[in-house]
Short mmCIF file of C-alpha atoms in Angstrom, two decimals:
data_model
loop_
_atom_site.label_atom_id
_atom_site.label_comp_id
_atom_site.label_asym_id
_atom_site.label_seq_id
_atom_site.Cartn_x
_atom_site.Cartn_y
_atom_site.Cartn_z
CA MET A 1 9.14 1.14 -6.57
CA ASN A 2 11.60 -1.66 -5.34
CA THR A 3 11.22 -4.74 -7.83
CA SER A 4 11.06 -6.88 -4.79
CA VAL A 5 8.10 -5.11 -3.34
CA ILE A 6 6.39 -5.70 -6.75
CA TYR A 7 7.09 -9.16 -6.66
CA ALA A 8 5.42 -9.46 -2.76
CA LEU A 9 2.61 -7.30 -4.02
CA THR A 10 1.91 -9.41 -7.28
CA ALA A 11 2.23 -12.83 -5.26
CA ALA A 12 -0.54 -11.34 -2.87
CA ALA A 13 -2.72 -10.32 -5.85
CA LEU A 14 -2.48 -13.83 -7.47
CA PHE A 15 -2.86 -15.61 -3.94
CA GLY A 16 -6.03 -13.38 -2.92
CA ALA A 17 -7.47 -14.03 -6.54
CA SER A 18 -7.54 -17.82 -6.11
CA THR A 19 -10.33 -17.96 -3.92
CA PRO A 20 -12.81 -15.91 -5.47
CA LEU A 21 -11.74 -17.62 -8.86
CA ALA A 22 -12.40 -21.03 -6.90
CA LYS A 23 -15.75 -19.78 -6.07
CA LEU A 24 -16.55 -19.02 -9.48
CA LEU A 25 -15.98 -22.28 -10.56
CA GLY A 26 -18.77 -23.41 -8.14
CA ALA A 27 -16.43 -26.81 -7.48
CA GLU A 28 -17.96 -29.29 -5.25
CA ILE A 29 -14.52 -30.51 -3.75
CA PRO A 30 -13.81 -31.37 -0.18
CA PRO A 31 -11.48 -28.84 1.55
CA VAL A 32 -8.59 -31.09 2.29
CA MET A 33 -8.61 -32.44 -1.26
CA LEU A 34 -8.95 -28.89 -2.57
CA ALA A 35 -5.90 -27.90 -1.05
CA GLY A 36 -4.02 -30.99 -2.40
CA LEU A 37 -5.15 -30.25 -5.95
CA LEU A 38 -4.04 -26.71 -5.46
CA TYR A 39 -0.71 -27.69 -4.12
CA LEU A 40 -0.35 -30.36 -7.08
CA GLY A 41 -1.36 -27.78 -9.82
CA SER A 42 1.38 -25.67 -8.14
CA GLY A 43 4.06 -28.19 -7.81
CA VAL A 44 3.73 -30.04 -11.11
CA GLY A 45 3.23 -26.67 -13.14
CA LEU A 46 6.21 -25.03 -11.51
CA LEU A 47 8.44 -28.17 -12.17
CA MET A 48 7.30 -28.58 -15.92
CA VAL A 49 8.21 -24.82 -16.48
CA ARG A 50 11.53 -25.60 -15.04
CA CYS A 51 12.13 -28.42 -17.21
CA ILE A 52 11.17 -26.23 -20.02
CA ARG A 53 13.36 -23.28 -19.01
CA ASP A 54 16.36 -25.71 -18.40
CA ARG A 55 15.90 -28.01 -21.50
CA GLY A 56 15.35 -30.91 -19.24
CA TRP A 57 15.95 -32.01 -15.74
CA LYS A 58 18.70 -29.91 -13.67
CA ALA A 59 20.05 -30.49 -10.15
CA SER A 60 18.43 -28.08 -7.49
CA GLY A 61 21.54 -26.20 -7.10
CA LEU A 62 21.05 -26.34 -3.12
CA GLN A 63 23.90 -26.68 -0.76
CA ALA A 64 23.79 -29.35 1.75
CA SER A 65 23.34 -27.10 4.40
CA GLU A 66 20.15 -25.55 2.71
CA TRP A 67 18.36 -28.72 2.54
CA PRO A 68 17.34 -28.90 6.35
CA TRP A 69 15.97 -25.53 5.74
CA LEU A 70 13.89 -26.37 2.49
CA MET A 71 12.32 -29.94 4.28
CA GLY A 72 11.50 -27.97 7.28
CA ALA A 73 9.53 -25.30 5.38
CA ILE A 74 7.66 -28.08 3.29
CA VAL A 75 6.62 -29.85 6.46
CA PHE A 76 5.51 -26.72 8.27
CA GLY A 77 3.92 -25.05 5.43
CA GLY A 78 2.97 -27.76 3.19
CA VAL A 79 1.56 -30.37 5.61
CA LEU A 80 0.95 -29.23 9.13
CA GLY A 81 -0.03 -25.70 8.49
CA PRO A 82 -3.11 -26.92 5.72
CA VAL A 83 -4.20 -29.92 8.15
CA ALA A 84 -4.12 -27.81 11.15
CA LEU A 85 -6.43 -25.03 9.17
CA MET A 86 -8.92 -27.91 8.01
CA ALA A 87 -9.01 -29.00 11.47
CA GLY A 88 -9.43 -25.50 12.89
CA LEU A 89 -12.32 -24.85 10.36
CA SER A 90 -14.21 -27.86 11.54
CA LEU A 91 -14.43 -26.67 14.86
CA THR A 92 -15.10 -22.93 14.69
CA SER A 93 -17.09 -20.42 12.80
CA GLY A 94 -15.56 -19.04 9.36
CA ALA A 95 -15.66 -15.48 10.83
CA THR A 96 -13.54 -16.60 13.85
CA ALA A 97 -11.18 -18.44 11.60
CA SER A 98 -10.68 -15.53 9.40
CA LEU A 99 -9.73 -13.11 12.07
CA MET A 100 -7.42 -15.96 13.24
CA LEU A 101 -5.54 -16.01 9.89
CA ASN A 102 -4.28 -12.59 10.61
CA LEU A 103 -1.92 -13.99 13.08
CA GLU A 104 0.28 -15.23 10.34
CA PRO A 105 1.88 -11.95 9.37
CA VAL A 106 2.30 -10.79 13.10
CA LEU A 107 3.97 -14.57 13.96
CA THR A 108 5.93 -14.12 10.75
CA ALA A 109 7.23 -10.81 11.89
CA LEU A 110 8.04 -11.87 15.58
CA LEU A 111 9.95 -14.81 14.49
CA ALA A 112 12.03 -12.67 11.79
CA TRP A 113 12.90 -10.19 14.64
CA VAL A 114 13.29 -12.22 17.84
CA VAL A 115 14.77 -15.67 16.39
CA PHE A 116 16.48 -14.72 13.13
CA LYS A 117 17.68 -11.17 14.24
CA GLU A 118 15.92 -9.37 11.11
CA ASN A 119 16.01 -5.76 11.34
CA ALA A 120 12.87 -3.81 11.82
CA ASP A 121 12.52 0.28 12.55
CA ARG A 122 9.50 2.14 13.92
CA ARG A 123 8.16 2.58 10.28
CA ILE A 124 8.03 -0.91 9.29
CA VAL A 125 6.22 -1.92 12.76
CA LEU A 126 3.71 0.63 12.22
CA GLY A 127 3.00 -0.08 8.67
CA MET A 128 2.69 -3.88 9.73
CA LEU A 129 -0.01 -3.03 12.37
CA ALA A 130 -1.64 -0.66 10.05
CA ILE A 131 -2.04 -3.48 7.40
CA ILE A 132 -2.93 -6.06 10.23
CA VAL A 133 -5.69 -3.56 11.37
CA GLY A 134 -6.84 -3.64 7.79
CA GLY A 135 -7.06 -7.49 7.63
CA VAL A 136 -9.17 -7.55 10.94
CA VAL A 137 -11.56 -4.61 9.42
CA LEU A 138 -12.06 -6.67 6.52
CA SER A 139 -12.73 -10.29 8.00
CA TRP A 140 -14.84 -8.76 10.57
CA PRO A 141 -18.52 -10.33 10.78
CA SER A 142 -21.15 -7.89 9.49
CA GLY A 143 -23.89 -10.09 10.22
CA GLN A 144 -25.26 -12.51 12.85
CA ALA A 145 -22.69 -14.84 14.30
CA SER A 146 -22.20 -18.09 12.99
CA ASN A 147 -23.67 -21.18 14.57
CA GLY A 148 -20.10 -22.70 14.66
CA SER A 149 -18.70 -24.49 17.50
CA GLN A 150 -17.14 -21.92 20.18
CA SER A 151 -14.71 -24.36 21.57
CA TRP A 152 -11.48 -23.08 22.02
CA LEU A 153 -9.74 -26.06 20.20
CA GLY A 154 -11.03 -24.58 16.90
CA PRO A 155 -9.22 -21.26 17.43
CA LEU A 156 -6.14 -22.68 18.79
CA ALA A 157 -5.78 -25.22 15.55
CA VAL A 158 -6.14 -22.16 13.41
CA ALA A 159 -3.38 -20.05 15.41
CA PHE A 160 -1.22 -23.29 15.18
CA ALA A 161 -1.71 -23.09 11.40
CA CYS A 162 -0.72 -19.72 11.38
CA LEU A 163 2.18 -20.42 13.43
CA CYS A 164 3.52 -23.05 10.80
CA TRP A 165 3.11 -20.61 8.20
CA ALA A 166 5.01 -18.11 9.76
CA VAL A 167 7.83 -20.85 10.54
CA ASP A 168 7.55 -21.84 6.78
CA ASN A 169 8.01 -17.97 5.69
CA ASN A 170 11.06 -17.62 7.80
CA LEU A 171 12.77 -21.03 6.85
CA THR A 172 12.17 -20.29 3.21
CA ARG A 173 13.97 -17.01 3.64
CA LYS A 174 16.93 -19.19 4.55
CA VAL A 175 17.12 -20.67 1.03
CA SER A 176 15.59 -17.73 -1.14
CA ALA A 177 19.07 -17.31 -2.71
CA SER A 178 18.55 -20.51 -4.54
CA ASP A 179 16.33 -21.33 -7.54
CA ALA A 180 12.86 -20.01 -6.56
CA LEU A 181 11.12 -22.41 -9.46
CA TYR A 182 12.71 -25.56 -7.79
CA ILE A 183 11.72 -24.14 -4.04
CA ALA A 184 8.19 -23.37 -5.02
CA GLY A 185 7.97 -26.23 -7.23
CA ALA A 186 9.09 -29.02 -4.50
CA LYS A 187 7.09 -27.19 -1.71
CA GLY A 188 3.81 -27.43 -4.14
CA LEU A 189 4.40 -31.13 -5.20
CA PHE A 190 5.20 -32.60 -1.56
CA ALA A 191 2.41 -30.82 -0.21
CA GLY A 192 -0.35 -31.93 -2.92
CA LEU A 193 0.64 -35.33 -2.59
CA VAL A 194 0.19 -35.22 1.23
CA ASN A 195 -3.01 -33.38 1.30
CA CYS A 196 -4.54 -35.52 -1.76
CA THR A 197 -3.51 -38.87 0.53
CA ILE A 198 -4.99 -37.35 3.38
CA ALA A 199 -8.23 -36.58 1.87
CA TRP A 200 -8.64 -40.11 -0.09
CA GLY A 201 -8.14 -41.43 3.42
CA MET A 202 -10.76 -39.44 4.64
CA GLY A 203 -13.22 -40.84 1.97
CA ALA A 204 -13.01 -38.06 -0.61
CA GLY A 205 -14.10 -39.61 -4.17
CA SER A 206 -12.87 -38.71 -7.71
CA VAL A 207 -13.18 -35.39 -8.95
CA ARG A 208 -14.53 -34.62 -12.47
CA LEU A 209 -12.24 -33.58 -15.26
CA GLU A 210 -14.15 -30.31 -15.98
CA VAL A 211 -13.57 -29.38 -12.24
CA LEU A 212 -10.11 -30.62 -12.10
CA SER A 213 -8.35 -28.85 -14.89
CA PRO A 214 -9.45 -25.35 -13.75
CA THR A 215 -8.60 -26.11 -10.14
CA LEU A 216 -5.02 -27.20 -11.04
CA LEU A 217 -4.58 -24.16 -13.27
CA ILE A 218 -5.85 -22.00 -10.12
CA GLY A 219 -3.45 -23.61 -8.23
CA PHE A 220 -0.38 -23.33 -10.81
CA LEU A 221 -1.23 -19.36 -10.61
CA GLY A 222 -2.65 -18.67 -7.34
CA TYR A 223 -0.39 -20.87 -5.32
CA GLY A 224 2.79 -21.60 -7.69
CA VAL A 225 3.54 -18.60 -9.60
CA SER A 226 2.60 -16.62 -6.52
CA LEU A 227 4.93 -18.88 -4.36
CA VAL A 228 7.92 -18.07 -6.61
CA LEU A 229 7.47 -14.40 -6.31
CA PHE A 230 7.26 -14.65 -2.74
CA VAL A 231 10.48 -16.39 -2.53
CA LEU A 232 12.11 -13.63 -5.18
CA ALA A 233 10.43 -11.16 -2.79
CA LEU A 234 11.96 -12.65 0.50
CA ARG A 235 15.44 -12.70 -1.40
CA GLY A 236 15.01 -9.07 -1.71
CA LEU A 237 13.21 -8.00 1.53
CA GLY A 238 13.37 -10.29 4.34
CA ALA A 239 10.67 -12.36 5.75
CA ALA A 240 9.03 -9.79 7.98
CA ARG A 241 8.61 -7.10 5.13
CA THR A 242 7.47 -9.80 2.57
CA GLY A 243 4.92 -10.75 5.01
CA ALA A 244 3.85 -7.70 5.81
CA TYR A 245 2.89 -6.94 1.73
CA PHE A 246 1.52 -10.48 1.30
CA SER A 247 -0.88 -9.97 4.10
CA THR A 248 -2.51 -7.73 1.91
CA ALA A 249 -3.95 -10.63 -0.10
CA PRO A 250 -7.41 -10.84 1.61
CA PHE A 251 -8.09 -7.29 0.63
CA LEU A 252 -6.83 -7.83 -2.87
CA GLY A 253 -8.91 -10.82 -3.22
CA ALA A 254 -11.96 -9.18 -1.96
CA ALA A 255 -11.33 -6.50 -4.52
CA ILE A 256 -11.29 -8.98 -7.28
CA SER A 257 -14.65 -10.46 -5.84
CA ILE A 258 -16.37 -7.06 -6.18
CA MET A 259 -14.73 -6.85 -9.61
CA VAL A 260 -15.23 -10.41 -11.17
CA LEU A 261 -18.09 -11.79 -9.22
CA GLY A 262 -20.03 -8.02 -8.81
CA GLU A 263 -20.44 -8.48 -4.85
CA SER A 264 -21.44 -5.36 -3.06
CA VAL A 265 -19.02 -3.07 -1.25
CA SER A 266 -19.29 -2.33 2.41
CA LEU A 267 -18.12 0.57 4.55
CA LEU A 268 -15.63 -1.96 6.24
CA PHE A 269 -14.16 -2.80 2.85
CA TRP A 270 -13.27 0.95 2.33
CA LEU A 271 -11.82 1.25 6.05
CA ALA A 272 -9.94 -1.97 5.41
CA ALA A 273 -8.41 -0.47 2.34
CA ALA A 274 -7.34 2.79 4.10
CA PHE A 275 -5.53 0.90 6.68
CA MET A 276 -3.78 -1.29 4.19
CA LEU A 277 -3.06 1.69 1.93
CA LEU A 278 -1.41 3.38 4.64
CA GLY A 279 0.55 0.41 5.84
CA VAL A 280 1.87 -0.24 2.38
CA TRP A 281 3.04 3.31 1.94
CA LEU A 282 4.77 3.49 5.21
CA HIS A 283 6.70 0.58 3.79
CA LEU A 284 7.21 2.03 0.51
CA THR A 285 8.75 5.14 2.17
CA GLU A 286 10.99 3.36 4.22
CA GLN A 287 14.48 4.94 4.32
CA HIS A 288 17.09 2.28 6.02
CA GLU A 289 20.78 3.58 5.52
CA HIS A 290 24.02 3.28 7.91
CA SER A 291 27.42 2.20 7.81
CA HIS A 292 27.74 -1.87 7.69
CA ARG A 293 30.12 -4.72 7.28
CA HIS A 294 29.75 -7.49 5.02
CA VAL A 295 31.56 -10.75 5.87
CA ALA A 296 33.06 -13.14 3.30
CA GLN A 297 30.37 -15.39 1.64
CA GLU A 298 29.73 -17.84 -0.96
CA HIS A 299 26.49 -18.45 -2.53
CA THR A 300 24.63 -18.93 -5.93
CA HIS A 301 22.04 -16.79 -7.29
CA ARG A 302 21.19 -14.54 -10.53
CA HIS A 303 22.92 -11.21 -10.33
CA THR A 304 24.41 -8.63 -12.28
CA HIS A 305 27.74 -6.64 -11.55
CA ASP A 306 27.41 -4.03 -8.76
CA GLU A 307 28.73 -2.91 -5.66
CA HIS A 308 28.37 -6.10 -4.15
CA HIS A 309 29.28 -8.21 -7.23
CA ARG A 310 32.67 -7.54 -8.37
CA HIS A 311 34.15 -10.71 -9.21
CA GLU A 312 35.99 -12.45 -12.27
CA HIS A 313 34.42 -14.85 -14.66
CA ALA A 314 35.33 -17.75 -16.89
CA GLU A 315 35.56 -17.34 -20.25
CA GLY A 316 32.26 -16.99 -22.17
CA VAL A 317 30.41 -15.46 -19.28
CA ALA A 318 29.05 -11.82 -19.96
CA PRO A 319 29.53 -10.00 -16.54
CA GLY A 320 27.16 -7.18 -17.88
CA GLU A 321 23.94 -9.36 -18.26
CA PRO A 322 22.05 -11.12 -15.56
CA HIS A 323 23.54 -14.71 -14.81
CA SER A 324 23.97 -17.21 -12.15
CA HIS A 325 26.64 -19.04 -10.53
CA THR A 326 28.75 -19.71 -7.65
CA HIS A 327 30.62 -16.64 -6.69
CA GLN A 328 32.40 -15.32 -3.39
CA HIS A 329 31.98 -12.04 -1.79
CA LEU A 330 34.99 -10.31 0.02
CA PRO A 331 34.59 -8.50 3.33
CA ILE A 332 33.60 -4.97 2.69
CA GLN A 333 32.22 -1.95 4.63
CA HIS A 334 30.38 0.72 3.27
CA SER A 335 26.96 2.73 3.76
CA HIS A 336 23.90 3.18 1.32
CA PRO A 337 20.25 2.53 1.62
CA HIS A 338 19.16 -1.28 1.77
CA PHE A 339 16.77 -3.92 3.01
CA PRO A 340 17.48 -7.21 4.83
CA ASP A 341 17.96 -9.03 1.44
CA ILE A 342 20.43 -12.00 1.11
CA HIS A 343 23.28 -9.55 1.30
CA HIS A 344 22.26 -7.59 4.19
CA ARG A 345 21.54 -10.05 7.06
CA HIS A 346 23.71 -8.03 9.65
CA ARG A 347 23.04 -7.23 13.19
CA HIS A 348 22.19 -3.87 14.11
#
């Protein structure tokens, strides 16, 4: 299995697990404050890990042209998306919101294919549809309809949140070659501070330490480590495929709820599992190969020497070991199986 696929599925598992784990804590935290604390746990934790890794603070390594993409991703994914979702949840039922959230992978793929010209063949589209159908089945209400408001404003706000996260996914793809710890940490820290500020403005009080600590830990793992893996998956798979794998998070979260919380298993769960497994299988068995041309390019990311990395090194750099530095790619034309990763974003 491709390493990037493992990154994407592990990211989905961690994010999916964050919901039942938060439920297991039984924490009584207002929704906006909860979102802020989860993001803060992500941002602070990742930036601390980065400082330990680099033995102190190190510059981001982002090029000047990449900063607008990252700031756009932070605004759309860390601020507008969560606020729109909280507004939508206050105006619509939980069941309706759950169904609407399945729009995110669809919108992510549409933006990737239409706006950013990412490649998608029939197998990828069918796999995406199967995973989305599985998500709809999983979130389909099995009991009486909720008494929540049926105003069109609620679903519209949830749909806007999905659009914000779809924009976030595609903008993050533009900077995915850079340090994943810095990208995920910056997004988490900024989003956490903004959402906590909004929560305090709405009258949220203090949070008890015995609730705060595990909440920050869940945020670090379910939002932070998950986002780092998501960025690494974007680097190797592109936005559409990563979004498809990540959309299995509700199923993985439900599976963890069954194992950890002992919740009952319904027929809808197994039907959703079948659709999602079919979608993942269609993606895993994709074979995309054709003659393609690489244009001259200069960027920085962790790599080893392969057919795309044949450059000279300064003294003291071991070319056979994984390493990171600014390097150039000369134009080359060849044919081999590939994904729309950071080296294969060509037109078809």
